[in-house]
Amino acid sequence: MLLAEGLTKRYGRREALSGVDLNVPAGRVVGLVGPNGAGKSTLLNLACGLLEPTSGSLRVLGSRPAASAAHLARVGFVAQNTPVYPSFSVADHLRLGARLNPSWDQSLAERRITQVGLDPGQKAGRLSGGQRAQLALTIAAAKRPELLIFDEPAAALDPLARQGFLVSLLEFVAELGASAVLSSHLLGDIEQACDHLIVLCESRIQVAGEVRDLLAAHHRLVAPRGELDRLPAGVEVIRTEHHAQSSNAVVRTGLPPSEIPFRAEPVTLEELVLGYMSRANAPVAEVGAVAGEGVR
Ligand SMILES: Nc1ncnc2c1ncn2[C@@H]1O[C@H](COP(=O)(O)OP(=O)(O)OP(=O)(O)O)[C@@H](O)[C@H]1O
């Protein structure tokens, strides 16, 4: 679904993406996470063809992004803050969608608008944030795309509206048999909705893969302080935290827990993501250390 090789995007001298390699298979709901300024919107805008790479390549559903009108119809995009036309009514948005999209599914659009309780006569500028997000999602989905891309669509919504939005998103993905990419700072949302994870920090991919595989390959270790040096080869330390008597570490390894000389517990998705974000922020000399107290 997404294949990037050496993908680089510069804005002037600022490198927003640096040599990104990615291979995400079709049929996934992908969570894209990373701190502010990491390059998430840049990656999503490249995937929609709104930006051109400076170098490297990106293929979306097997083609260059926005390669043709037919390819554009295969991708639905909901931009940050779910923009709509304020003076157009909900029904006007559906009419516009029908005019602009050859594969438009009016009955799907009308059914969803009714289901989420939107008034077709209401001006979009008077909708709440949650209602606007539902409208934008409906328009993107009524194109019947193979891939839905969302840039922080639910960031401004209250927990109940966010939940409603996520449920709608997953229902669309199931109904359309589509893939989806969703950028978010809300790790709970990612955990709930996504089966594939990309952590992007400092313009680079820190880790990417199936959530299930990533959780299986990472552990939280609890060791007496100063003893993490005894970790065997093949255990990569992602993050350590030192207390008076003990050290905790998030590690990545293919070794069975029985071969690790400390108590190994499962990690949560949040611990995993925070581990990689902290490592990306660590001073250069400490990044890449394999074990011990050098990595924080
Ligand atoms: N049009 C632009 N011109 C110059 N620099 C830009 C432009 N757009 C983004 N940048 C810079 O590129 C970097 C990546 O920005 P981007 O918006 O992709 O990050 P992000 O991960 O989506 O951030 P956020 O979570 O805050 O939305 C940032 O340093 C940003 O300042």
Tab-separated table of C-alpha atoms and ligand atoms in Angstrom:
chain	number	residue	atom	x	y	z
A	1	MET	CA	0.000	0.000	0.000
A	2	LEU	CA	2.820	2.430	0.908
A	3	LEU	CA	6.331	1.906	-0.375
A	4	ALA	CA	8.969	4.558	0.301
A	5	GLU	CA	12.634	4.374	-0.614
A	6	GLY	CA	15.038	7.051	0.542
A	7	LEU	CA	12.100	9.465	0.724
A	8	THR	CA	13.377	12.943	1.532
A	9	LYS	CA	11.520	16.240	1.716
A	10	ARG	CA	13.206	19.583	2.347
A	11	TYR	CA	11.547	22.938	2.894
A	12	GLY	CA	14.424	25.250	2.086
A	13	ARG	CA	17.212	24.070	4.368
A	14	ARG	CA	14.855	22.334	6.786
A	15	GLU	CA	14.723	18.574	6.204
A	16	ALA	CA	11.246	17.398	7.202
A	17	LEU	CA	11.828	13.799	6.059
A	18	SER	CA	15.268	12.220	5.762
A	19	GLY	CA	15.765	9.100	3.697
A	20	VAL	CA	12.613	7.323	4.836
A	21	ASP	CA	12.250	3.653	3.874
A	22	LEU	CA	8.822	2.116	4.450
A	23	ASN	CA	6.857	-0.873	3.256
A	24	VAL	CA	3.300	-1.123	4.548
A	25	PRO	CA	1.202	-3.965	3.123
A	26	ALA	CA	-2.399	-3.371	1.993
A	27	GLY	CA	-5.346	-3.986	4.281
A	28	ARG	CA	-3.807	-2.368	7.342
A	29	VAL	CA	-4.997	0.414	9.611
A	30	VAL	CA	-1.756	2.253	10.218
A	31	GLY	CA	-1.061	4.537	13.182
A	32	LEU	CA	1.507	7.248	12.442
A	33	VAL	CA	2.841	8.783	15.654
A	34	GLY	CA	5.596	11.197	16.542
A	35	PRO	CA	6.183	14.505	18.294
A	36	ASN	CA	5.278	17.912	16.858
A	37	GLY	CA	7.380	18.704	13.829
A	38	ALA	CA	8.412	15.060	13.303
A	39	GLY	CA	7.312	15.070	9.656
A	40	LYS	CA	3.947	13.260	9.889
A	41	SER	CA	1.898	15.797	7.890
A	42	THR	CA	4.709	16.016	5.361
A	43	LEU	CA	4.596	12.243	4.840
A	44	LEU	CA	0.789	12.234	4.511
A	45	ASN	CA	0.806	15.201	2.121
A	46	LEU	CA	3.397	13.421	-0.008
A	47	ALA	CA	1.190	10.306	0.001
A	48	CYS	CA	-1.760	12.372	-1.288
A	49	GLY	CA	0.327	14.070	-3.952
A	50	LEU	CA	-0.067	17.506	-2.344
A	51	LEU	CA	3.731	17.700	-2.060
A	52	GLU	CA	6.531	16.391	-4.267
A	53	PRO	CA	9.546	14.612	-2.735
A	54	THR	CA	12.888	16.399	-2.882
A	55	SER	CA	14.503	13.011	-3.538
A	56	GLY	CA	13.754	9.341	-3.165
A	57	SER	CA	10.507	7.712	-4.158
A	58	LEU	CA	7.058	7.003	-2.781
A	59	ARG	CA	4.461	4.674	-4.237
A	60	VAL	CA	0.902	4.595	-2.980
A	61	LEU	CA	-1.321	1.675	-4.063
A	62	GLY	CA	1.379	0.807	-6.578
A	63	SER	CA	1.623	4.218	-8.305
A	64	ARG	CA	3.157	7.624	-7.888
A	65	PRO	CA	0.802	9.652	-5.603
A	66	ALA	CA	-1.955	11.463	-7.524
A	67	ALA	CA	-0.537	10.001	-10.744
A	68	SER	CA	-3.909	10.335	-12.528
A	69	ALA	CA	-7.564	11.169	-11.898
A	70	ALA	CA	-8.214	7.445	-11.530
A	71	HIS	CA	-5.506	7.163	-8.889
A	72	LEU	CA	-6.816	10.223	-7.017
A	73	ALA	CA	-10.213	8.526	-6.810
A	74	ARG	CA	-8.600	5.566	-5.027
A	75	VAL	CA	-7.382	7.701	-2.100
A	76	GLY	CA	-9.550	9.615	0.376
A	77	PHE	CA	-7.839	12.305	2.468
A	78	VAL	CA	-9.037	14.076	5.609
A	79	ALA	CA	-6.640	16.941	6.340
A	80	GLN	CA	-5.688	18.288	9.774
A	81	ASN	CA	-8.636	20.181	11.384
A	82	THR	CA	-11.073	18.500	8.919
A	83	PRO	CA	-11.643	21.554	6.704
A	84	VAL	CA	-15.097	22.077	5.145
A	85	TYR	CA	-16.734	24.941	3.215
A	86	PRO	CA	-18.403	27.021	5.980
A	87	SER	CA	-21.136	28.570	3.787
A	88	PHE	CA	-22.103	25.260	2.159
A	89	SER	CA	-24.731	23.058	3.807
A	90	VAL	CA	-24.128	19.399	4.593
A	91	ALA	CA	-26.257	18.479	1.543
A	92	ASP	CA	-24.210	20.910	-0.633
A	93	HIS	CA	-21.058	19.047	0.413
A	94	LEU	CA	-22.592	15.761	-0.715
A	95	ARG	CA	-23.680	17.309	-4.043
A	96	LEU	CA	-20.157	18.662	-4.554
A	97	GLY	CA	-18.694	15.255	-3.692
A	98	ALA	CA	-20.999	13.620	-6.264
A	99	ARG	CA	-19.960	16.121	-8.963
A	100	LEU	CA	-16.231	15.728	-8.340
A	101	ASN	CA	-15.934	11.990	-7.778
A	102	PRO	CA	-16.856	9.444	-10.441
A	103	SER	CA	-17.073	6.619	-7.889
A	104	TRP	CA	-19.262	8.621	-5.457
A	105	ASP	CA	-21.699	6.495	-3.426
A	106	GLN	CA	-24.615	8.811	-2.613
A	107	SER	CA	-26.580	6.215	-0.692
A	108	LEU	CA	-23.586	5.484	1.571
A	109	ALA	CA	-23.125	9.233	2.155
A	110	GLU	CA	-26.808	9.831	2.973
A	111	ARG	CA	-27.034	6.788	5.221
A	112	ARG	CA	-23.985	7.881	7.242
A	113	ILE	CA	-25.180	11.475	7.521
A	114	THR	CA	-28.470	10.179	8.977
A	115	GLN	CA	-26.692	7.674	11.250
A	116	VAL	CA	-24.486	10.327	12.832
A	117	GLY	CA	-27.416	12.730	13.185
A	118	LEU	CA	-26.290	15.505	10.831
A	119	ASP	CA	-28.965	17.845	9.461
A	120	PRO	CA	-28.541	18.029	5.642
A	121	GLY	CA	-29.683	21.677	5.670
A	122	GLN	CA	-27.168	22.799	8.326
A	123	LYS	CA	-24.385	25.131	7.142
A	124	ALA	CA	-21.004	23.424	7.647
A	125	GLY	CA	-19.638	26.550	9.334
A	126	ARG	CA	-22.144	26.014	12.157
A	127	LEU	CA	-21.233	22.369	12.813
A	128	SER	CA	-19.369	21.399	15.963
A	129	GLY	CA	-15.832	20.019	15.614
A	130	GLY	CA	-17.125	16.452	16.012
A	131	GLN	CA	-19.892	16.957	13.431
A	132	ARG	CA	-17.414	18.540	11.002
A	133	ALA	CA	-15.087	15.576	11.430
A	134	GLN	CA	-17.962	13.187	10.714
A	135	LEU	CA	-18.874	15.174	7.570
A	136	ALA	CA	-15.269	15.173	6.327
A	137	LEU	CA	-14.983	11.441	7.020
A	138	THR	CA	-18.260	10.744	5.187
A	139	ILE	CA	-17.106	12.702	2.126
A	140	ALA	CA	-13.763	10.908	2.045
A	141	ALA	CA	-15.427	7.502	2.424
A	142	ALA	CA	-18.253	8.110	-0.086
A	143	LYS	CA	-15.588	8.193	-2.809
A	144	ARG	CA	-15.245	4.492	-1.969
A	145	PRO	CA	-11.451	4.791	-1.869
A	146	GLU	CA	-9.074	1.903	-1.358
A	147	LEU	CA	-7.009	3.992	1.047
A	148	LEU	CA	-8.206	6.553	3.598
A	149	ILE	CA	-5.617	8.988	4.955
A	150	PHE	CA	-6.318	11.059	8.081
A	151	ASP	CA	-4.057	13.765	9.479
A	152	GLU	CA	-4.873	14.120	13.188
A	153	PRO	CA	-8.600	14.076	12.464
A	154	ALA	CA	-9.817	13.746	16.014
A	155	ALA	CA	-7.306	15.921	17.864
A	156	ALA	CA	-9.780	18.656	18.778
A	157	LEU	CA	-12.688	16.397	19.686
A	158	ASP	CA	-13.945	15.566	23.172
A	159	PRO	CA	-13.533	11.911	24.219
A	160	LEU	CA	-17.104	10.951	23.287
A	161	ALA	CA	-16.957	12.614	19.851
A	162	ARG	CA	-13.527	11.042	19.287
A	163	GLN	CA	-14.877	7.635	20.141
A	164	GLY	CA	-17.772	8.164	17.697
A	165	PHE	CA	-15.349	9.279	15.015
A	166	LEU	CA	-13.067	6.269	15.504
A	167	VAL	CA	-15.991	3.840	15.422
A	168	SER	CA	-17.211	5.444	12.158
A	169	LEU	CA	-13.716	5.273	10.721
A	170	LEU	CA	-13.386	1.575	11.493
A	171	GLU	CA	-16.878	0.867	10.152
A	172	PHE	CA	-15.965	2.583	6.869
A	173	VAL	CA	-12.701	0.670	6.634
A	174	ALA	CA	-14.596	-2.603	7.130
A	175	GLU	CA	-17.443	-1.675	4.756
A	176	LEU	CA	-15.132	-0.474	1.980
A	177	GLY	CA	-12.471	-3.145	2.557
A	178	ALA	CA	-10.058	-0.187	2.591
A	179	SER	CA	-6.671	0.436	4.160
A	180	ALA	CA	-6.176	3.509	6.347
A	181	VAL	CA	-3.364	5.680	7.662
A	182	LEU	CA	-4.110	7.787	10.705
A	183	SER	CA	-1.705	10.251	12.307
A	184	SER	CA	-2.386	11.033	15.937
A	185	HIS	CA	-0.816	12.088	19.216
A	186	LEU	CA	-3.460	10.088	21.044
A	187	LEU	CA	-1.887	6.721	21.716
A	188	GLY	CA	-5.146	5.319	23.102
A	189	ASP	CA	-6.782	5.974	19.733
A	190	ILE	CA	-3.898	4.320	17.908
A	191	GLU	CA	-4.082	1.331	20.235
A	192	GLN	CA	-7.813	1.005	19.672
A	193	ALA	CA	-7.884	1.483	15.905
A	194	CYS	CA	-4.566	0.418	14.403
A	195	ASP	CA	-2.897	-2.897	13.610
A	196	HIS	CA	0.277	-1.365	12.135
A	197	LEU	CA	2.481	1.309	13.733
A	198	ILE	CA	4.972	3.846	12.414
A	199	VAL	CA	6.940	5.966	14.890
A	200	LEU	CA	8.446	9.000	13.181
A	201	CYS	CA	10.790	11.345	15.073
A	202	GLU	CA	13.335	13.857	13.910
A	203	SER	CA	12.377	13.265	10.235
A	204	ARG	CA	13.210	9.547	10.427
A	205	ILE	CA	11.347	6.299	11.011
A	206	GLN	CA	12.328	5.022	14.457
A	207	VAL	CA	10.350	1.798	14.283
A	208	ALA	CA	7.591	0.399	12.078
A	209	GLY	CA	5.691	-2.857	11.882
A	210	GLU	CA	2.643	-4.837	12.867
A	211	VAL	CA	1.546	-3.817	16.371
A	212	ARG	CA	1.227	-7.472	17.430
A	213	ASP	CA	4.790	-8.296	16.293
A	214	LEU	CA	6.237	-5.146	17.854
A	215	LEU	CA	4.592	-5.857	21.212
A	216	ALA	CA	5.879	-9.442	21.089
A	217	ALA	CA	9.453	-8.297	20.339
A	218	HIS	CA	9.673	-5.704	23.122
A	219	HIS	CA	9.841	-6.249	26.882
A	220	ARG	CA	10.126	-4.202	30.021
A	221	LEU	CA	13.026	-5.447	32.149
A	222	VAL	CA	13.470	-4.801	35.829
A	223	ALA	CA	17.092	-5.274	36.933
A	224	PRO	CA	19.078	-4.396	40.053
A	225	ARG	CA	20.698	-1.021	39.436
A	226	GLY	CA	23.938	-1.247	37.502
A	227	GLU	CA	23.340	-4.789	36.248
A	228	LEU	CA	21.913	-4.079	32.802
A	229	ASP	CA	25.462	-4.560	31.502
A	230	ARG	CA	24.838	-8.279	31.869
A	231	LEU	CA	22.323	-8.344	29.035
A	232	PRO	CA	23.238	-10.930	26.401
A	233	ALA	CA	24.040	-10.064	22.782
A	234	GLY	CA	20.932	-9.635	20.689
A	235	VAL	CA	19.112	-7.452	23.200
A	236	GLU	CA	18.788	-3.860	22.041
A	237	VAL	CA	18.083	-1.331	24.766
A	238	ILE	CA	15.580	1.269	23.626
A	239	ARG	CA	15.232	3.202	26.870
A	240	THR	CA	16.401	2.899	30.478
A	241	GLU	CA	15.159	4.525	33.632
A	242	HIS	CA	17.175	4.352	36.848
A	243	HIS	CA	15.813	4.293	40.369
A	244	ALA	CA	17.648	4.100	43.714
A	245	GLN	CA	17.855	0.306	43.760
A	246	SER	CA	16.766	-0.787	40.299
A	247	SER	CA	16.873	-0.020	36.614
A	248	ASN	CA	13.969	-0.454	34.197
A	249	ALA	CA	14.602	-0.914	30.508
A	250	VAL	CA	12.483	-1.232	27.398
A	251	VAL	CA	14.327	-3.647	25.140
A	252	ARG	CA	13.847	-5.225	21.745
A	253	THR	CA	14.910	-8.795	21.219
A	254	GLY	CA	14.053	-11.986	19.408
A	255	LEU	CA	15.380	-14.022	22.354
A	256	PRO	CA	12.866	-15.914	24.496
A	257	PRO	CA	12.353	-14.297	27.926
A	258	SER	CA	14.002	-17.380	29.515
A	259	GLU	CA	17.350	-16.293	28.021
A	260	ILE	CA	17.134	-12.818	29.548
A	261	PRO	CA	18.682	-12.729	33.030
A	262	PHE	CA	16.115	-10.292	34.463
A	263	ARG	CA	12.381	-10.211	34.979
A	264	ALA	CA	10.819	-9.512	31.542
A	265	GLU	CA	7.309	-8.084	31.403
A	266	PRO	CA	5.153	-7.171	28.413
A	267	VAL	CA	5.285	-3.532	27.282
A	268	THR	CA	2.276	-1.380	26.505
A	269	LEU	CA	2.048	0.403	23.176
A	270	GLU	CA	2.566	3.680	25.038
A	271	GLU	CA	5.816	2.469	26.649
A	272	LEU	CA	7.046	1.267	23.282
A	273	VAL	CA	6.273	4.563	21.513
A	274	LEU	CA	7.671	6.691	24.354
A	275	GLY	CA	10.797	4.531	24.383
A	276	TYR	CA	11.537	5.257	20.735
A	277	MET	CA	10.636	8.937	21.066
A	278	SER	CA	13.013	9.325	24.032
A	279	ARG	CA	15.770	7.536	22.192
A	280	ALA	CA	15.371	9.824	19.187
A	281	ASN	CA	15.770	12.807	21.517
A	282	ALA	CA	18.788	11.376	23.322
A	283	PRO	CA	22.209	12.968	22.721
A	284	VAL	CA	23.834	11.415	19.655
A	285	ALA	CA	26.598	9.642	21.592
A	286	GLU	CA	24.031	7.661	23.562
A	287	VAL	CA	21.876	6.520	20.661
A	288	GLY	CA	22.683	3.030	19.483
A	289	ALA	CA	24.242	1.873	22.731
A	290	VAL	CA	23.170	-1.702	23.285
A	291	ALA	CA	23.045	-2.086	27.030
A	292	GLY	CA	23.965	-0.473	30.297
A	293	GLU	CA	23.325	2.919	31.776
A	294	GLY	CA	24.386	5.003	28.810
A	295	VAL	CA	20.943	5.072	27.285
A	296	ARG	CA	18.221	7.039	29.009
B	1	LIG	N1	5.476	24.663	4.327
B	1	LIG	C1	6.527	24.542	5.129
B	1	LIG	N2	7.580	25.369	5.015
B	1	LIG	C2	8.672	25.244	5.810
B	1	LIG	N3	8.800	24.308	6.764
B	1	LIG	C3	7.786	23.457	6.938
B	1	LIG	C4	6.598	23.530	6.144
B	1	LIG	N4	5.766	22.542	6.531
B	1	LIG	C5	6.403	21.896	7.530
B	1	LIG	N5	7.604	22.437	7.771
B	1	LIG	C6	8.598	21.975	8.761
B	1	LIG	O1	8.842	20.599	8.532
B	1	LIG	C7	8.927	19.891	9.758
B	1	LIG	C8	7.902	18.773	9.762
B	1	LIG	O2	6.609	19.365	9.777
B	1	LIG	P1	5.276	18.502	9.760
B	1	LIG	O3	4.128	19.455	9.701
B	1	LIG	O4	5.375	17.473	8.699
B	1	LIG	O5	5.344	17.791	11.203
B	1	LIG	P2	4.221	17.016	12.012
B	1	LIG	O6	4.868	15.785	12.542
B	1	LIG	O7	3.001	16.833	11.187
B	1	LIG	O8	3.927	18.018	13.214
B	1	LIG	P3	2.595	18.251	14.090
B	1	LIG	O9	2.437	17.026	14.952
B	1	LIG	O10	2.949	19.456	14.898
B	1	LIG	O11	1.436	18.465	13.147
B	1	LIG	C9	8.732	20.924	10.860
B	1	LIG	O12	10.003	21.338	11.297
B	1	LIG	C10	8.036	22.062	10.174
B	1	LIG	O13	8.382	23.303	10.768
